Amino acid sequence: MSSFDRVASPKTVAPPPVSTDEVPEYVLELERAASYLTDEQRAQLRKAWRIGAAAHAGQTRKSGEPYITHPVAVAKVLAEQGLDVETLIAAILHDTLEDTELSHEQLTEEFGPTVAELVDGVTKLDKLQFRDRQEAAAESFRKMLLAMSRDLRVILIKLADRLHNMRTLGAQNPESRKRIARETLEIYAPIAQRLGMNLFKAELQDHGFRALHPWRHAVISKRIRTQPVMRRELLAQIEAQLAQKLAKEKLIHRLVSRVKSPWSIYTKMRTEHKSFRQVMDVFGFRVVVRNVGDCYRALGVSHATYKPLDSRFRDFIAIPKANGYQSLHTVLFGPYGSPVEVQIRTEEMDLVAERGIAAHWSYKFGGDGFNSAQNRAHHWITNLVESQRSAGSSLEFLENVKVDLFPDEVYVFTPKGDILSLPRNSTALDFAYAVHTDIGNTSVAARVDGKLVPLRTKLASGQRVDIITARSATPKPQWLEFVVTGKARTAIRQQLKQLEHEDAVQIGHRMLDRALEALDTSLERVPANRLNAYLTENRYPRLEALLADIALGNRMPSQVALTLVRERGANLKPRAEDLIDGVQDKILITGNEKGVISFASCCLPVPGDEIMGYHTAGRGIVVHRLDCPNVADYRKSPDRWVPIGWDREVHGDFHAALKIEVDNRPGALAQIAAAIAEAKANIDRVEYIERDANVAVLRFGIEVSDRRHLADVMRKVRKLAVALGVQRI
């Protein structure tokens, strides 16, 4: 993200063209960092620099340097990671498509289609118009992830771009610094962590913390630098003890102490409510050995040196993290009771831990560690791409991605013994959607370690989960309240929209059929060319879209019917009695309708009530009780009446309201609530209508299954001595 650091120089002071003989020091630094490339490849880098410098001529950074210094520095960051020549060329040219006259075709001609695609993938969407900066950033992020799905090197360039911008953030004004820092900490550092690139992640977090909270960063950094002598001596003692024991076992190893970063200390202090001293009293070491067998031997040596802390051992070698990270983690009781955190891993695991997917291009060990990190990254990005196709907007998609970026994971087993990693607080329903979207959509319950549990049950590492499905099951809107993963949330929303659309099409079809019957015809008898002409004229892609619009109240069925048959006679009008009294053609409510049928809040109908439907623009059919005071007004618009009734079997909970007069004494409200609960009805709202020293009048909003259930609730309340009167509102 570089455009926020670009300034166009006035034409009168544009710098002279770059001399073909003169090579600046910053380019030579890049070539030194890329010394692993062949001479021919380094010549390509210099060619890319010349083309980029010419294209960016006249542009400077806010620091005053020529703009080309930035993309070359980005390429140097990637060269230090050992990336291939195509990635380095794309990094040098990554802003040319967006900010210069260079075209995609020119890049393809000069450097090949791969470089051109990489540059296009990194290009942001600043030139498009969005409602606000937030939406622009979200849409840019969506595009970047689509490009990542084609080539992972896009995100490496993007992260290096962000890293260099964070290193040079001082030229920005305070407001921009805070905005960029917050975005870095919320999005880019977690992405680097998700891809296993801990070196990038740590530096991004450090720069972001310094820019967002400069005083806090300075205080913590100073405290780290000025550790007490006793702590330094204790650190040396622990290190010497571990090294001696490992050497005695003839384990070839590399032992390094780990220093916590200011950001990790700050977040630990905040999330765990610890003091600086409590956080710093934990000593950390990393043991790097030759192979997996040596890892477990080194673990045994560590546990023999100091006693392990029960329940703090984690085996990420057998069960790697979602980003491919592998290591053994243990916590020991050190001298004077100080906790000692030890990580044990192989050289290859250490490289993957530090560089993540970037390690793939620079080291070829022949093992599957890098392939694992690559495959896991591809799998994650594939899921994100699937999610973005279904998301309603780029902002919704970005929120889903943020949920998946914070990788405090639980590891659970499928019935076949496969391991799935899910974010912390994931439920059985999140697990179902992680296995397959269809399994999630048809879930009804789960078995966790053989015990039947609800779908909202939170999972813990090591559990075995089996999902119970039913063909007729469909997602419920309440599911959105407890799922954690972006994939589950997106799939549920998409399926609910689909179900609403199907209901709308079915009800719209019946409404249009009925309007056409009033004109002595039917939808099947309307000529195909006339129907197609109507759809085209009103910009409906297909008949289903028109029928859904009718059901939602955006088109009146009688008017559509008249238009479709108007050539038979100009004075055709539907018969009012057919519109109002067609009892045999009533739309029957089952309780499963979504988005098309709603229940009026003025009279709150429940199954068993005499009802009528009123066609309302944008809301579909609103159901009223026939004794509702508003029905008299609706009689003035007979064309909007919809014959409606209850199906034989109606499922679901329906809202009702009771006005209850009670003896105003302590405990009266509790007695009323207990009676309603005893009748197996839910209370969703209670409010006082009137209240004095002796009598209180309350309005209870409750949920019942039908009219009989409501009568049972009222009967139980009337039996109470404190209840002076009960009536339905």
XYZ file of C-alpha atoms in Angstrom:
729
model
C 0.000 0.000 0.000
C 2.204 2.748 -1.277
C 0.047 5.507 -2.708
C -0.300 7.229 0.688
C 3.436 8.005 0.530
C 3.568 9.460 -2.962
C 3.949 13.107 -3.984
C 4.058 14.252 -7.618
C 6.837 16.743 -8.210
C 6.025 19.884 -10.214
C 6.867 19.543 -13.897
C 9.319 22.445 -13.716
C 11.592 20.599 -11.282
C 11.251 17.073 -12.668
C 14.531 15.148 -12.158
C 16.687 14.406 -15.201
C 16.420 10.925 -16.775
C 18.443 8.211 -15.029
C 21.869 7.807 -16.637
C 22.520 4.380 -18.118
C 25.977 4.372 -16.521
C 25.056 5.658 -13.089
C 23.631 3.056 -10.674
C 22.514 4.396 -7.270
C 23.616 2.749 -4.032
C 20.063 1.534 -3.214
C 20.055 -0.561 -6.415
C 23.480 -1.998 -5.617
C 22.183 -2.943 -2.161
C 19.340 -4.861 -3.819
C 21.779 -6.672 -6.092
C 23.968 -7.623 -3.126
C 20.903 -8.989 -1.277
C 19.996 -10.949 -4.437
C 23.490 -12.435 -4.863
C 21.931 -15.932 -5.010
C 20.531 -15.080 -8.483
C 22.454 -15.646 -11.720
C 24.156 -12.749 -13.536
C 21.428 -12.854 -16.190
C 18.706 -12.629 -13.558
C 20.398 -9.709 -11.811
C 20.587 -7.963 -15.191
C 16.774 -8.373 -15.388
C 16.480 -6.662 -11.996
C 18.512 -3.711 -13.241
C 16.344 -3.524 -16.366
C 13.213 -3.504 -14.168
C 14.709 -0.676 -12.097
C 15.450 1.444 -15.191
C 11.908 0.957 -16.554
C 10.393 1.640 -13.120
C 12.558 4.736 -12.536
C 11.568 6.173 -15.913
C 7.879 5.422 -15.281
C 7.924 7.025 -11.794
C 9.999 10.048 -12.916
C 8.615 13.184 -11.261
C 7.149 11.328 -8.289
C 8.692 11.607 -4.831
C 7.953 10.161 -1.413
C 6.794 12.434 1.385
C 10.337 12.200 2.741
C 11.555 13.892 -0.480
C 13.324 10.813 -1.938
C 12.611 9.696 -5.534
C 9.587 7.400 -5.447
C 11.452 4.516 -7.142
C 13.504 4.035 -3.951
C 10.416 2.542 -2.289
C 9.655 -0.330 -4.720
C 13.383 -1.167 -4.920
C 13.485 -1.332 -1.104
C 10.443 -3.655 -1.194
C 12.326 -5.908 -3.618
C 15.342 -5.867 -1.238
C 13.117 -7.041 1.668
C 12.030 -9.983 -0.488
C 15.575 -10.682 -1.705
C 16.616 -11.057 1.933
C 14.009 -13.835 2.115
C 15.490 -15.529 -0.965
C 12.530 -14.989 -3.324
C 12.748 -15.784 -7.036
C 13.579 -13.232 -9.740
C 9.969 -12.886 -10.999
C 8.809 -11.812 -7.533
C 11.645 -9.269 -7.218
C 10.886 -7.768 -10.652
C 7.167 -7.561 -9.783
C 8.080 -5.839 -6.493
C 10.153 -3.194 -8.323
C 7.230 -2.541 -10.671
C 4.366 -3.119 -8.239
C 2.998 0.459 -8.418
C 3.497 1.057 -12.147
C 0.077 -0.144 -13.359
C -1.689 2.034 -10.817
C 0.367 5.213 -10.963
C 2.211 5.416 -14.288
C 1.564 5.105 -17.997
C 2.953 1.560 -18.175
C 0.327 -0.950 -19.336
C -0.278 -4.626 -18.586
C 0.665 -5.423 -22.188
C 4.003 -3.601 -21.898
C 4.877 -5.473 -18.704
C 3.973 -8.777 -20.370
C 6.132 -7.941 -23.391
C 9.157 -6.910 -21.286
C 9.050 -9.485 -18.461
C 6.455 -12.135 -19.312
C 2.842 -12.832 -18.223
C 3.736 -14.040 -14.700
C 5.322 -10.721 -13.685
C 2.402 -8.790 -15.207
C -0.130 -10.900 -13.260
C 1.800 -10.434 -10.016
C 1.883 -6.643 -10.492
C -1.829 -6.612 -11.333
C -2.579 -8.653 -8.210
C -0.822 -6.143 -5.961
C -2.412 -3.094 -7.609
C -4.996 -1.446 -5.366
C -8.366 -0.006 -6.377
C -7.846 3.601 -5.334
C -8.943 4.855 -8.759
C -12.450 3.409 -8.343
C -15.098 5.343 -6.440
C -16.324 3.944 -3.115
C -18.603 5.305 -0.407
C -15.687 5.752 1.993
C -12.069 4.835 2.705
C -13.144 1.765 4.706
C -15.056 0.277 1.777
C -12.184 1.047 -0.617
C -9.706 -0.740 1.670
C -12.044 -3.716 2.031
C -12.570 -4.021 -1.729
C -8.819 -3.694 -2.315
C -8.249 -6.462 0.213
C -10.820 -8.679 -1.527
C -9.061 -8.215 -4.862
C -5.676 -8.964 -3.307
C -6.953 -12.268 -1.889
C -8.333 -13.298 -5.275
C -4.897 -12.655 -6.753
C -3.312 -14.595 -3.875
C -5.437 -17.606 -4.783
C -3.742 -17.630 -8.196
C -0.212 -16.960 -6.899
C 0.864 -16.773 -3.243
C 3.743 -14.452 -4.154
C 1.215 -11.590 -4.390
C 0.808 -11.537 -0.606
C 4.592 -11.691 -0.115
C 4.994 -8.529 -2.196
C 2.077 -6.911 -0.365
C 3.550 -7.719 3.052
C 7.023 -6.483 2.029
C 5.400 -3.301 0.672
C 3.626 -2.742 3.974
C 6.784 -3.538 5.961
C 8.859 -0.924 4.148
C 6.083 1.636 4.501
C 6.001 0.951 8.243
C 9.801 1.399 8.433
C 9.405 4.854 6.858
C 6.142 5.865 8.558
C 7.699 8.937 10.188
C 7.023 11.110 7.118
C 3.242 10.736 7.586
C 1.075 13.101 9.630
C -0.064 11.818 13.081
C -3.609 10.932 11.957
C -2.362 8.905 8.964
C 0.251 7.174 11.125
C -2.397 5.939 13.549
C -4.766 4.796 10.781
C -2.012 2.908 8.918
C -0.669 1.405 12.164
C -4.126 0.190 13.214
C -4.698 -1.414 9.806
C -1.268 -3.077 10.036
C -1.981 -4.552 13.479
C -5.528 -5.650 12.580
C -4.915 -7.090 9.099
C -1.336 -7.360 7.827
C 0.479 -8.655 10.932
C -2.193 -11.373 11.457
C -1.914 -12.368 7.779
C 1.859 -12.714 8.161
C 1.254 -14.856 11.251
C -1.389 -16.927 9.429
C 1.155 -17.626 6.690
C 3.826 -18.532 9.266
C 6.016 -15.506 8.515
C 6.984 -14.663 12.090
C 9.894 -12.352 11.170
C 7.546 -10.159 9.119
C 4.832 -10.379 11.764
C 7.138 -9.327 14.618
C 8.508 -6.286 12.773
C 5.063 -5.186 11.552
C 3.738 -5.414 15.107
C 6.686 -3.492 16.527
C 6.366 -0.613 14.035
C 2.572 -0.605 14.408
C 2.788 -0.485 18.222
C 5.356 2.332 18.108
C 3.162 4.410 15.762
C -0.115 3.760 17.609
C 1.181 4.106 21.192
C 4.629 5.761 21.041
C 4.871 6.470 24.790
C 3.876 2.942 25.845
C 6.301 1.444 23.303
C 9.156 3.622 24.594
C 8.518 2.742 28.269
C 8.342 -1.019 27.660
C 11.391 -0.986 25.332
C 13.442 0.844 27.964
C 12.390 -1.637 30.673
C 13.465 -4.549 28.438
C 16.883 -2.966 27.792
C 17.549 -2.214 31.448
C 16.847 -5.631 32.942
C 18.139 -6.132 36.490
C 21.481 -7.888 36.947
C 19.792 -10.737 38.845
C 17.589 -11.522 35.861
C 20.576 -11.587 33.476
C 22.454 -13.934 35.825
C 19.419 -16.224 36.134
C 19.042 -16.328 32.347
C 22.693 -17.360 31.969
C 22.325 -20.024 34.660
C 19.296 -21.632 32.966
C 20.979 -21.508 29.547
C 24.172 -23.129 30.901
C 22.224 -25.908 32.654
C 20.203 -26.785 29.531
C 23.269 -26.656 27.233
C 25.264 -28.905 29.575
C 22.520 -31.550 29.804
C 21.956 -31.562 26.023
C 25.706 -31.928 25.378
C 25.936 -34.872 27.801
C 23.282 -36.662 25.731
C 25.420 -35.949 22.612
C 22.563 -34.009 21.009
C 23.867 -31.666 18.301
C 21.845 -28.531 18.958
C 21.596 -24.764 18.788
C 20.298 -23.107 21.975
C 19.146 -19.485 21.924
C 17.310 -17.396 24.511
C 14.141 -15.713 23.266
C 13.515 -12.057 24.104
C 9.885 -10.961 24.169
C 8.926 -8.068 21.904
C 7.337 -4.870 23.288
C 4.050 -5.708 21.491
C 3.829 -9.255 22.887
C 4.524 -7.923 26.411
C 1.915 -5.175 25.991
C -0.804 -7.532 24.695
C -0.073 -10.073 27.443
C -0.304 -7.360 30.100
C -3.660 -6.229 28.722
C -5.323 -9.573 27.969
C -4.073 -11.419 31.067
C -4.154 -8.371 33.400
C -0.522 -8.922 34.416
C 2.130 -6.464 35.524
C 5.325 -5.896 33.531
C 7.309 -7.829 36.126
C 4.961 -10.834 35.964
C 5.322 -11.001 32.173
C 9.105 -10.573 32.210
C 9.588 -13.215 34.919
C 9.010 -15.870 32.236
C 12.262 -17.020 30.556
C 12.144 -18.332 26.992
C 14.543 -20.605 25.099
C 14.583 -22.276 21.697
C 16.384 -25.581 21.072
C 17.076 -26.366 17.395
C 18.178 -29.945 16.598
C 18.803 -32.117 13.522
C 15.683 -34.296 13.187
C 12.277 -35.118 14.683
C 13.693 -37.949 16.830
C 16.155 -35.527 18.406
C 13.263 -33.163 19.213
C 11.662 -35.729 21.497
C 15.059 -36.661 23.019
C 15.704 -32.967 23.754
C 12.256 -32.781 25.346
C 13.202 -35.616 27.690
C 16.468 -33.864 28.598
C 14.589 -30.603 29.325
C 12.117 -32.389 31.598
C 15.001 -34.100 33.396
C 16.755 -30.755 33.942
C 13.743 -28.917 35.382
C 10.323 -30.263 36.388
C 7.660 -29.678 33.709
C 4.545 -27.665 34.503
C 1.546 -29.969 34.241
C -0.886 -29.353 31.312
C 1.449 -26.836 29.585
C 2.985 -29.281 27.061
C 1.903 -28.862 23.396
C 2.971 -31.112 20.520
C 2.739 -29.033 17.331
C 4.942 -31.558 15.482
C 2.286 -34.292 15.569
C -0.506 -31.729 15.142
C 0.884 -28.686 13.235
C -0.793 -25.282 13.508
C -2.995 -24.076 10.658
C -0.102 -22.044 9.198
C 2.216 -25.100 9.045
C 4.118 -24.192 12.239
C 5.722 -27.218 13.946
C 7.472 -27.342 17.317
C 7.335 -28.889 20.792
C 6.333 -26.430 23.528
C 6.836 -27.066 27.218
C 6.959 -24.947 30.380
C 9.411 -25.851 33.174
C 9.861 -24.858 36.819
C 13.175 -22.997 36.722
C 15.389 -21.787 39.598
C 13.452 -19.951 42.349
C 10.181 -21.096 40.733
C 10.619 -18.995 37.582
C 8.668 -20.410 34.601
C 10.897 -21.394 31.663
C 9.245 -21.671 28.234
C 11.122 -24.017 25.876
C 10.459 -24.565 22.153
C 12.136 -27.542 20.452
C 12.256 -27.948 16.666
C 14.412 -28.983 13.693
C 16.336 -26.548 11.461
C 13.720 -26.943 8.759
C 10.891 -26.297 11.218
C 12.746 -23.230 12.462
C 12.996 -21.810 8.943
C 9.301 -22.452 8.301
C 8.456 -20.866 11.669
C 10.439 -17.713 10.844
C 9.724 -17.384 7.129
C 6.534 -19.399 6.565
C 5.571 -19.776 2.924
C 8.529 -17.575 1.876
C 10.880 -20.411 2.887
C 9.575 -22.482 -0.037
C 11.447 -20.383 -2.613
C 14.762 -20.112 -0.813
C 15.411 -23.540 0.739
C 15.020 -27.002 -0.790
C 15.394 -29.628 1.891
C 13.367 -32.266 0.089
C 11.089 -32.790 3.106
C 7.398 -32.021 3.257
C 7.619 -29.190 5.799
C 7.539 -26.406 3.239
C 4.979 -28.171 1.086
C 2.841 -28.466 4.212
C 3.090 -24.721 4.886
C 2.322 -24.014 1.218
C -0.620 -26.429 1.120
C -2.097 -25.062 4.326
C -1.785 -21.500 3.018
C -3.450 -22.501 -0.262
C -6.235 -24.257 1.651
C -6.843 -21.190 3.809
C -6.907 -18.842 0.820
C -9.189 -21.187 -1.156
C -11.668 -21.041 1.746
C -11.414 -17.236 1.781
C -12.122 -17.056 -1.956
C -15.155 -19.313 -1.474
C -16.282 -17.012 1.356
C -15.897 -13.818 -0.691
C -18.066 -15.214 -3.493
C -20.928 -15.571 -1.019
C -20.383 -12.429 1.073
C -22.951 -9.685 0.641
C -20.343 -6.914 0.548
C -16.604 -6.396 0.721
C -16.964 -5.043 4.287
C -18.803 -8.199 5.402
C -16.098 -10.293 3.753
C -13.319 -8.349 5.511
C -15.030 -8.878 8.899
C -15.229 -12.629 8.178
C -11.513 -12.679 7.328
C -10.629 -10.833 10.561
C -12.432 -13.557 12.525
C -10.287 -16.216 10.841
C -7.014 -14.296 11.224
C -6.555 -14.654 14.959
C -5.313 -18.205 15.270
C -5.901 -19.234 18.873
C -6.996 -22.628 17.676
C -8.649 -25.765 18.954
C -7.784 -29.082 17.317
C -10.603 -31.609 17.015
C -10.968 -34.990 15.352
C -13.437 -36.110 12.694
C -15.067 -39.574 13.027
C -12.385 -40.907 10.630
C -9.559 -39.596 12.833
C -8.607 -36.599 10.661
C -7.601 -33.409 12.503
C -9.355 -30.084 11.934
C -8.125 -26.785 13.365
C -10.744 -24.174 14.255
C -10.544 -20.727 15.909
C -10.960 -20.571 19.680
C -14.619 -20.641 20.887
C -15.727 -22.529 17.745
C -18.923 -24.535 18.111
C -20.044 -27.909 16.802
C -21.821 -26.008 14.010
C -18.534 -24.308 12.986
C -17.036 -27.799 12.803
C -19.908 -28.970 10.563
C -19.332 -26.122 8.097
C -15.559 -26.714 8.192
C -16.166 -30.315 7.060
C -18.561 -29.330 4.242
C -21.124 -26.593 3.613
C -23.883 -29.140 2.887
C -23.237 -30.864 6.233
C -23.497 -27.514 8.007
C -26.737 -26.593 6.217
C -28.451 -29.882 7.198
C -27.102 -30.149 10.783
C -29.524 -30.893 13.613
C -27.226 -31.947 16.495
C -23.731 -33.282 17.242
C -21.998 -36.006 19.188
C -18.893 -34.868 21.051
C -16.879 -37.797 22.412
C -19.998 -39.946 21.953
C -22.292 -37.614 23.935
C -25.255 -35.935 22.211
C -24.948 -32.118 22.415
C -26.605 -29.038 20.801
C -24.980 -27.396 17.788
C -24.088 -24.294 19.854
C -21.753 -26.359 22.108
C -18.202 -24.910 22.211
C -15.409 -27.340 21.350
C -12.127 -28.061 23.147
C -8.899 -29.504 21.732
C -8.736 -33.281 21.500
C -12.483 -33.877 21.215
C -13.970 -36.212 18.589
C -16.938 -34.623 16.821
C -19.637 -36.307 14.748
C -22.411 -34.231 13.139
C -25.992 -35.541 12.907
C -27.826 -34.322 9.791
C -31.349 -34.517 8.367
C -32.297 -33.956 4.733
C -35.190 -31.676 5.631
C -33.124 -29.498 7.997
C -32.292 -25.924 6.995
C -30.214 -23.134 8.614
C -31.896 -20.992 11.288
C -31.326 -17.235 11.667
C -30.395 -17.866 15.344
C -27.314 -19.783 14.168
C -25.666 -16.478 13.282
C -25.682 -15.567 16.987
C -23.229 -18.299 18.022
C -21.067 -19.366 15.046
C -17.484 -18.076 15.109
C -15.886 -18.825 11.723
C -16.333 -16.611 8.683
C -17.059 -19.658 6.502
C -20.011 -20.733 8.664
C -21.403 -17.193 8.907
C -21.233 -16.631 5.142
C -22.744 -20.028 4.281
C -25.653 -19.529 6.705
C -26.452 -16.070 5.349
C -26.312 -17.311 1.765
C -28.601 -20.259 2.487
C -31.117 -18.100 4.383
C -31.264 -15.709 1.421
C -31.794 -18.670 -0.912
C -34.629 -20.059 1.232
C -36.272 -16.635 1.400
C -36.042 -16.360 -2.382
C -37.576 -19.817 -2.899
C -40.468 -18.979 -0.543
C -40.989 -15.668 -2.308
C -41.069 -17.314 -5.753
C -43.602 -19.925 -4.605
C -45.925 -17.392 -2.943
C -45.568 -14.900 -5.817
C -46.526 -17.664 -8.260
C -49.752 -18.369 -6.353
C -50.622 -14.668 -6.111
C -50.128 -14.058 -9.833
C -52.060 -17.222 -10.716
C -54.966 -16.053 -8.598
C -54.961 -12.586 -10.199
C -54.937 -14.177 -13.668
C -57.821 -16.515 -12.704
C -59.883 -13.415 -11.865
C -59.354 -12.468 -15.542
C -60.390 -15.968 -16.744
C -56.872 -17.019 -17.720
C -53.722 -18.521 -16.174
C -49.951 -18.125 -16.327
C -49.671 -21.180 -18.602
C -52.066 -19.558 -21.126
C -50.120 -16.285 -21.341
C -48.172 -16.382 -24.652
C -44.434 -16.909 -24.096
C -43.449 -13.926 -26.272
C -45.733 -11.599 -24.277
C -44.338 -12.853 -20.962
C -40.738 -12.515 -22.188
C -41.439 -8.994 -23.489
C -42.807 -7.995 -20.054
C -39.751 -9.436 -18.288
C -37.366 -7.658 -20.686
C -39.221 -4.352 -20.447
C -39.080 -4.421 -16.644
C -35.475 -5.742 -16.527
C -36.185 -9.099 -14.916
C -33.551 -11.714 -15.856
C -36.108 -14.525 -15.475
C -39.668 -15.233 -14.330
C -38.545 -16.201 -10.783
C -37.282 -12.664 -10.165
C -40.708 -11.196 -11.107
C -42.554 -13.701 -8.885
C -40.279 -12.900 -5.927
C -40.879 -9.167 -6.464
C -44.640 -9.766 -6.428
C -44.440 -11.671 -3.137
C -42.316 -8.923 -1.555
C -44.946 -6.315 -2.454
C -42.860 -4.488 -5.040
C -45.310 -5.416 -7.843
C -49.083 -5.748 -7.511
C -50.220 -9.126 -8.920
C -53.457 -7.636 -10.287
C -51.538 -4.966 -12.247
C -49.061 -7.527 -13.621
C -51.988 -9.779 -14.623
C -53.777 -6.882 -16.388
C -50.606 -5.977 -18.311
C -50.057 -9.583 -19.410
C -53.618 -9.931 -20.830
C -54.306 -6.318 -21.824
C -54.504 -7.136 -25.562
C -57.700 -9.095 -24.905
C -59.584 -5.950 -23.904
C -58.856 -2.481 -22.610
C -61.573 -2.545 -19.924
C -60.539 -5.813 -18.286
C -60.624 -5.611 -14.520
C -60.232 -8.371 -11.951
C -63.384 -9.322 -10.070
C -63.176 -7.946 -6.518
C -64.908 -11.005 -5.065
C -62.223 -13.202 -6.627
C -59.537 -11.070 -5.010
C -61.115 -11.128 -1.547
C -63.267 -14.239 -1.155
C -61.205 -16.923 -2.882
C -61.142 -19.126 0.202
C -60.220 -22.234 -1.761
C -57.040 -20.526 -2.920
C -55.772 -19.324 0.436
C -52.014 -19.198 0.989
C -51.465 -21.462 3.973
C -48.885 -20.532 6.621
C -46.686 -23.373 7.895
C -44.305 -21.294 10.035
C -41.314 -22.006 7.792
C -41.794 -18.981 5.519
C -38.832 -16.615 5.675
C -38.735 -12.974 4.633
C -42.004 -13.058 2.651
C -44.654 -13.388 5.366
C -44.470 -11.308 8.562
C -46.880 -10.823 11.432
C -48.286 -7.402 12.288
C -47.040 -5.940 15.552
C -50.360 -4.100 16.044
C -52.388 -7.301 16.668
C -49.806 -10.161 16.899
C -51.739 -13.037 15.272
C -51.041 -16.615 16.386
C -52.142 -19.945 14.819
C -55.869 -20.435 15.363
C -56.773 -16.743 14.918
C -58.970 -15.623 12.008
C -56.534 -13.745 9.783
C -56.114 -11.775 6.575
C -53.034 -10.790 4.576
C -52.188 -7.309 3.379
C -49.732 -6.843 0.524
C -47.168 -4.236 1.644
C -44.397 -2.800 -0.556
C -40.968 -4.117 0.461
C -42.345 -6.308 3.276
C -44.340 -8.899 1.351
C -47.518 -10.166 3.027
C -48.211 -8.759 6.486
C -50.643 -10.939 8.452
C -53.329 -9.290 10.643
C -56.065 -10.671 12.865
C -59.512 -10.017 11.394
C -60.492 -8.208 14.609
C -57.454 -5.891 14.306
C -58.577 -2.226 14.459
C -56.460 -1.425 11.377
C -58.332 -3.876 9.122
C -61.097 -1.311 8.458
C -58.554 0.914 6.674
C -57.173 -2.020 4.676
C -60.671 -2.834 3.342
C -60.384 0.332 1.257
C -57.687 -1.352 -0.904
C -59.189 -4.736 -1.911
C -56.503 -5.293 -4.555
C -53.934 -5.540 -1.740
C -55.837 -8.168 0.224
C -54.362 -11.651 0.134
C -56.457 -14.704 1.165
C -54.417 -16.381 3.854
C -54.901 -19.089 6.472
C -53.123 -21.522 8.761
C -51.865 -24.890 7.559
C -52.961 -28.059 9.432
C -49.547 -28.249 11.062
C -47.865 -24.979 11.942
C -44.398 -24.989 13.522
C -42.565 -22.283 15.396
C -42.992 -19.734 18.172
C -45.286 -16.759 17.637
C -45.313 -13.469 19.506
C -48.314 -12.524 21.613
C -48.964 -9.861 24.241
C -50.881 -9.979 27.534
C -52.058 -7.100 29.706
C -51.961 -8.326 33.303
C -53.270 -6.373 36.299
C -51.555 -7.447 39.523
C -51.619 -6.743 43.214
C -48.590 -4.458 43.593
C -46.628 -6.261 46.280
C -43.133 -7.792 46.491
C -42.797 -11.051 44.551
C -45.889 -10.520 42.354
C -43.877 -10.162 39.155
C -41.888 -13.308 39.969
C -45.118 -15.310 40.499
C -46.500 -14.185 37.127
C -43.219 -15.059 35.367
C -43.147 -18.496 37.031
C -46.715 -19.242 35.905
C -45.899 -18.289 32.309
C -42.769 -20.464 32.415
C -44.818 -23.353 33.875
C -47.071 -23.105 30.817
C -43.909 -23.598 28.693
C -43.985 -20.128 27.144
C -40.987 -17.819 26.786
C -41.070 -14.226 28.037
C -39.254 -11.855 25.695
C -40.296 -8.522 27.196
C -41.945 -7.045 30.315
C -42.933 -3.414 30.852
C -45.095 -1.459 33.278
C -48.093 0.304 31.706
C -49.422 1.785 34.969
C -48.343 1.570 38.582
C -49.538 2.930 41.923
C -49.281 1.889 45.554
C -51.836 -0.937 45.267
C -52.141 -2.044 41.633
C -49.712 -2.447 38.735
C -50.609 -3.048 35.086
C -47.936 -4.879 33.092
C -47.512 -5.790 29.457
C -45.897 -9.200 28.922
C -44.510 -10.051 25.477
C -44.481 -13.856 25.231
C -43.888 -16.595 22.657
C -46.534 -19.308 22.149
C -47.109 -22.071 19.619
C -50.827 -21.366 18.938
C -54.109 -19.993 20.300
C -54.620 -22.995 22.622
C -51.168 -22.514 24.104
C -51.968 -18.834 24.684
C -55.248 -19.776 26.424
C -53.353 -22.195 28.668
C -50.919 -19.426 29.670
C -53.799 -17.074 30.506
C -55.570 -19.787 32.518
C -52.485 -20.451 34.665
C -51.953 -16.736 35.330
C -55.627 -16.215 36.308
C -55.283 -18.888 39.028
C -52.738 -16.745 40.874
C -53.995 -14.762 43.867
C -51.891 -11.746 42.812
C -53.459 -11.627 39.316
C -56.449 -9.229 39.307
C -57.089 -9.411 35.547
C -55.616 -10.925 32.358
C -56.449 -10.018 28.770
C -54.864 -10.431 25.379
C -53.710 -7.269 23.651
